PDB file of C-alpha atoms in Angstrom:
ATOM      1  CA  UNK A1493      21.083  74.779  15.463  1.00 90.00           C
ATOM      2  CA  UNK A1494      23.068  71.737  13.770  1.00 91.00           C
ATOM      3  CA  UNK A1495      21.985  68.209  15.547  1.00 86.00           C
ATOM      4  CA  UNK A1496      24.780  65.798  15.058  1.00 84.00           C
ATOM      5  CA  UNK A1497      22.299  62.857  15.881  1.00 82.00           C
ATOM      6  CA  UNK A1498      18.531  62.334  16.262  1.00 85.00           C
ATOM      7  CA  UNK A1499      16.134  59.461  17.616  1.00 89.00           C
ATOM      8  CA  UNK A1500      13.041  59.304  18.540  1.00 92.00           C
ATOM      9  CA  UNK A1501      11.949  58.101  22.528  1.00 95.00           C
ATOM     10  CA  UNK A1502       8.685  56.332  22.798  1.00 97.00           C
ATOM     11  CA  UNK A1503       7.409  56.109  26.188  1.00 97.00           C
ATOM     12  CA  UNK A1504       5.428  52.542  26.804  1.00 97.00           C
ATOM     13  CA  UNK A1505       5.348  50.337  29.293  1.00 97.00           C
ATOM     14  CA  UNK A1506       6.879  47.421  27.257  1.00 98.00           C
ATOM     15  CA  UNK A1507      10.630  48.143  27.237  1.00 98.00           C
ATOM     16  CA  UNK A1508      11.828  44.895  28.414  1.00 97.00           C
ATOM     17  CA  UNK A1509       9.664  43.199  25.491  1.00 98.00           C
ATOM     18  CA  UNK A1510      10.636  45.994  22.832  1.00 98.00           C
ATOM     19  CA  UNK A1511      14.355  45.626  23.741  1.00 98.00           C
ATOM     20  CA  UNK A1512      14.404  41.779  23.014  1.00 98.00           C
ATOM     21  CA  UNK A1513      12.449  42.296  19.841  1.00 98.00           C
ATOM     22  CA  UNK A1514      14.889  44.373  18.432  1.00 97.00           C
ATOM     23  CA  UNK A1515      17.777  42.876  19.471  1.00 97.00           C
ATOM     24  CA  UNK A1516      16.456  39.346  18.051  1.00 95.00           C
ATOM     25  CA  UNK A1517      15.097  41.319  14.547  1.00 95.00           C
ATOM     26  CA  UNK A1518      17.187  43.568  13.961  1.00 94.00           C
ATOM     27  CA  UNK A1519      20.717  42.943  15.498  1.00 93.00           C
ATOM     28  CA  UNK A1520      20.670  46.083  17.656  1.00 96.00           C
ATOM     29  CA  UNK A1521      22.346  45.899  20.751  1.00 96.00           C
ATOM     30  CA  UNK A1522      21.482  47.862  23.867  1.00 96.00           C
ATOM     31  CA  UNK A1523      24.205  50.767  24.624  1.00 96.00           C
ATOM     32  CA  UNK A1524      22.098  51.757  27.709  1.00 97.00           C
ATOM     33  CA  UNK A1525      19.739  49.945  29.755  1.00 98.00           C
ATOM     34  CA  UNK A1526      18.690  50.751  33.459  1.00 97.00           C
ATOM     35  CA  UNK A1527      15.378  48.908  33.488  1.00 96.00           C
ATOM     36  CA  UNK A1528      13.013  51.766  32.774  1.00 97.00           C
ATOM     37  CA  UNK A1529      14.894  53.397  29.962  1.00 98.00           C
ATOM     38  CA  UNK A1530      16.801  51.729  27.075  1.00 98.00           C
ATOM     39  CA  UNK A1531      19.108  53.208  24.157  1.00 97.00           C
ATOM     40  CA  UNK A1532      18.751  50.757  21.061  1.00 97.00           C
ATOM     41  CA  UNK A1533      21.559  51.005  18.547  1.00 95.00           C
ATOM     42  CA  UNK A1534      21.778  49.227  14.914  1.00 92.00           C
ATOM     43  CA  UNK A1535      25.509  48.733  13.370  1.00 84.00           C
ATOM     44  CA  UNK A1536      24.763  51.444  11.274  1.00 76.00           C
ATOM     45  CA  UNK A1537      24.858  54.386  14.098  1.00 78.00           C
ATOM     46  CA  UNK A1538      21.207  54.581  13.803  1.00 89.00           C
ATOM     47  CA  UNK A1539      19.604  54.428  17.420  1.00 94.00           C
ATOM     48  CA  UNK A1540      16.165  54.675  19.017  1.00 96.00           C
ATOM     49  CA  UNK A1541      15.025  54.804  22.623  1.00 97.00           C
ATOM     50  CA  UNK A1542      12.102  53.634  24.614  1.00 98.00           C
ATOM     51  CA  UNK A1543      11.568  54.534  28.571  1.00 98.00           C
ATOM     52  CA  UNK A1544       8.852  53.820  31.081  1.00 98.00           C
ATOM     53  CA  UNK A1545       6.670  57.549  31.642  1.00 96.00           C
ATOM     54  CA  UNK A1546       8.176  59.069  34.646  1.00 95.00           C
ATOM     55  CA  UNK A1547       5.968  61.214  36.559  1.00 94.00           C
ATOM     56  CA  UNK A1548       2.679  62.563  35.097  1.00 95.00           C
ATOM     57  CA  UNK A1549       4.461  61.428  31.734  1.00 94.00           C
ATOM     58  CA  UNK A1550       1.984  60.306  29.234  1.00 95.00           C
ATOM     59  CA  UNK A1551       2.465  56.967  27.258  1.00 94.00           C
ATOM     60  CA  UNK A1552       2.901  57.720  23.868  1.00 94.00           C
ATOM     61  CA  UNK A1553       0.340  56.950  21.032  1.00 94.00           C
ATOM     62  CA  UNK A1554       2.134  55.039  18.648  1.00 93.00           C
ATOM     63  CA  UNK A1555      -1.043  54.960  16.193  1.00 93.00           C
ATOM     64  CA  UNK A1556       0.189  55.965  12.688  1.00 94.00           C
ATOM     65  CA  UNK A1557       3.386  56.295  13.533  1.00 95.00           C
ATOM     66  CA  UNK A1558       5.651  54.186  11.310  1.00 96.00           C
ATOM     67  CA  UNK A1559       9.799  53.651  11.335  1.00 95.00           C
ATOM     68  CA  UNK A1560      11.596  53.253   7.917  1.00 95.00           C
ATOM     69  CA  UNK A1561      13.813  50.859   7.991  1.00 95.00           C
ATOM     70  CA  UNK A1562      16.253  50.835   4.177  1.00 94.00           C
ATOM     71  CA  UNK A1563      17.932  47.800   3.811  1.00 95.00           C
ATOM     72  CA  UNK A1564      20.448  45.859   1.478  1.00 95.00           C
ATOM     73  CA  UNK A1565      17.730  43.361   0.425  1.00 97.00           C
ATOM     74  CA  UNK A1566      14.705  43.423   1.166  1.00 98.00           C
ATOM     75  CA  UNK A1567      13.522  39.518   0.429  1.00 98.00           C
ATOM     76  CA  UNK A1568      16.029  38.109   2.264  1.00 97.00           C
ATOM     77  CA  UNK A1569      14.832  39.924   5.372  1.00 97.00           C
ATOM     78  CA  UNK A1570      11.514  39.086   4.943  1.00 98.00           C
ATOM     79  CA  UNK A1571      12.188  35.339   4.048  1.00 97.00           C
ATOM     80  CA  UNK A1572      14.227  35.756   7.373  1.00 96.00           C
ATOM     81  CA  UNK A1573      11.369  37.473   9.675  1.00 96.00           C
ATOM     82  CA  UNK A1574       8.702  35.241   8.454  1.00 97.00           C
ATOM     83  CA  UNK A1575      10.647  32.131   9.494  1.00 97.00           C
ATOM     84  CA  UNK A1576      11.393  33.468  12.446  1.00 95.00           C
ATOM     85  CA  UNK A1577       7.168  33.646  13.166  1.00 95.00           C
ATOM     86  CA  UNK A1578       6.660  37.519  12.420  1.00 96.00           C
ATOM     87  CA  UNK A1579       3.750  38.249  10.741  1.00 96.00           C
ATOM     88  CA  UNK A1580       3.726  41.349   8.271  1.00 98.00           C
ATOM     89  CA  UNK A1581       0.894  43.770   8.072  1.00 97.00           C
ATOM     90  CA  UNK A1582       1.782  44.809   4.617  1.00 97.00           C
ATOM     91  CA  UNK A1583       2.948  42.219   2.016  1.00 98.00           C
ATOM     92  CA  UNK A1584       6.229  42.390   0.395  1.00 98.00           C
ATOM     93  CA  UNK A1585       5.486  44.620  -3.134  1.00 98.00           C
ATOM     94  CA  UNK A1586       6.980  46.339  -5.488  1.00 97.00           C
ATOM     95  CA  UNK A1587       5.540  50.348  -5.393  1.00 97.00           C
ATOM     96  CA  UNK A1588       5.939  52.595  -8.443  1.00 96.00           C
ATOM     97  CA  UNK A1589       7.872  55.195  -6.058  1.00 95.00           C
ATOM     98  CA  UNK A1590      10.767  53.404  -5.802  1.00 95.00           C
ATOM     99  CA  UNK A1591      10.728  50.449  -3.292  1.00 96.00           C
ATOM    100  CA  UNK A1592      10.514  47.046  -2.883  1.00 98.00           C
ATOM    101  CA  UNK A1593       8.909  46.300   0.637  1.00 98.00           C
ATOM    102  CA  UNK A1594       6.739  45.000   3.479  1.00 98.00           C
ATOM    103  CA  UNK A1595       6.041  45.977   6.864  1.00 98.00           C
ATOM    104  CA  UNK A1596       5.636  44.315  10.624  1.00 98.00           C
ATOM    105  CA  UNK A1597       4.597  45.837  13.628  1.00 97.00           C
ATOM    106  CA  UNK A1598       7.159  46.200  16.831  1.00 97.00           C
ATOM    107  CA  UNK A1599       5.541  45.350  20.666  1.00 97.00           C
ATOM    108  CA  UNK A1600       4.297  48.542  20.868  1.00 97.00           C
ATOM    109  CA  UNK A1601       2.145  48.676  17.405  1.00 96.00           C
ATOM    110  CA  UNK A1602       4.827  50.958  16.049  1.00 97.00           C
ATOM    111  CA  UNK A1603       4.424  49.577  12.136  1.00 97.00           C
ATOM    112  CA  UNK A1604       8.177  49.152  11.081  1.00 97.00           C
ATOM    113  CA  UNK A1605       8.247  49.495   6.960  1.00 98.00           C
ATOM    114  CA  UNK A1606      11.394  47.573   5.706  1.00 97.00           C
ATOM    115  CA  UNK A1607      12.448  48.316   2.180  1.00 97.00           C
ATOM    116  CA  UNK A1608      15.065  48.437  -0.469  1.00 97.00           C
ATOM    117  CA  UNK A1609      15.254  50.943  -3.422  1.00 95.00           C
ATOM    118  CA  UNK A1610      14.361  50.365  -6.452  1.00 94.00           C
ATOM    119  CA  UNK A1611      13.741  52.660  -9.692  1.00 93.00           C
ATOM    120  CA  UNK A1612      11.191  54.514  -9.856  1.00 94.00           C
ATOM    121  CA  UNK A1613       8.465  54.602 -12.212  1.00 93.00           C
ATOM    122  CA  UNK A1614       8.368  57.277 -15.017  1.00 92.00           C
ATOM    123  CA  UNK A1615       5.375  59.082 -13.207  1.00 93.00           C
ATOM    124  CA  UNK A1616       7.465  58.696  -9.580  1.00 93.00           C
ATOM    125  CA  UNK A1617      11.219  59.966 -11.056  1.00 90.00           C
ATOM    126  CA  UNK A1618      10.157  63.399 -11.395  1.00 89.00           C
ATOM    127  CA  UNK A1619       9.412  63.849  -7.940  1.00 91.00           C
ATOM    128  CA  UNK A1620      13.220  63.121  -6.501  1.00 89.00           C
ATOM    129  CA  UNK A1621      15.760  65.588  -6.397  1.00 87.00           C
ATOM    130  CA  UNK A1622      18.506  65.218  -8.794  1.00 83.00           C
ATOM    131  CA  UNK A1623      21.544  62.924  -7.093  1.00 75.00           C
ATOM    132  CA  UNK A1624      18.863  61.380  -4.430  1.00 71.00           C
ATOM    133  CA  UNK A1625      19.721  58.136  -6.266  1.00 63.00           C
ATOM    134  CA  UNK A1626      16.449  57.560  -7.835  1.00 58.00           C
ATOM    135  CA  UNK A1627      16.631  59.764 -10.739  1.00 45.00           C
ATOM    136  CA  UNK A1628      17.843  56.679 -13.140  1.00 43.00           C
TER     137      UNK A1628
END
């Protein structure tokens, strides 16, 4: 099997709310939307989908479950969410693996960790693959 694409779906009971959250944050624009299921897509291609449970369909358990989000810079998102009255759950930091970043949570508690890259430190670098873009 070769996927051309994948997302993740995240059943909850909030899709009207998680919609307009990440259509105000993050620019994505909804591609699909019927009510009880939506299709979220970012400028980049990237997508990600969120539908009411149909049937017996559990909600899902969005504890410890965190989206990446790599962006161009990092500081001027952050300056940008926090005006905007978003709250982060981890402060904006430099780590020694090779990232500058900080993280919010989405309606649903999904934490959403927004970073840039940075170089690693010496004890970090020899854990990327050479070409990954880290191995400065």
């Amino acid at each position: 099997m070769r996927p051309t694409t994948a997302s993740p779906c995240i059943t909850t009971k909030l899709v009207a709310e998680t919609r307009d959250f990440y259509v105000r944050y993050f620019g994505a624009r909804a591609v699909f939307d019927c009510g009880w299921f939506v299709s979220l897509e970012f400028e980049t291609g990237l997508s990600l989908q969120f539908m009411e449970p149909q049937g017996e369909q559990p909600l899902c358990n969005t504890a410890g479950l965190t989206y990446n989000f790599c962006v161009d810079n990092v500081d001027d998102d952050h300056r940008l969410m926090t005006a905007a009255g978003l709250v982060p759950v981890m402060p904006i930091e430099d780590h020694p693996w090779g990232d500058r970043g900080f993280a919010i949570q989405d309606p649903n508690g999904i934490m959403l960790y927004i970073y840039s890259n940075r170089a690693p430190s010496a004890e970090f670098r020899q854990f990327y693959a050479p070409g990954a873009g880290h191995d400065r």
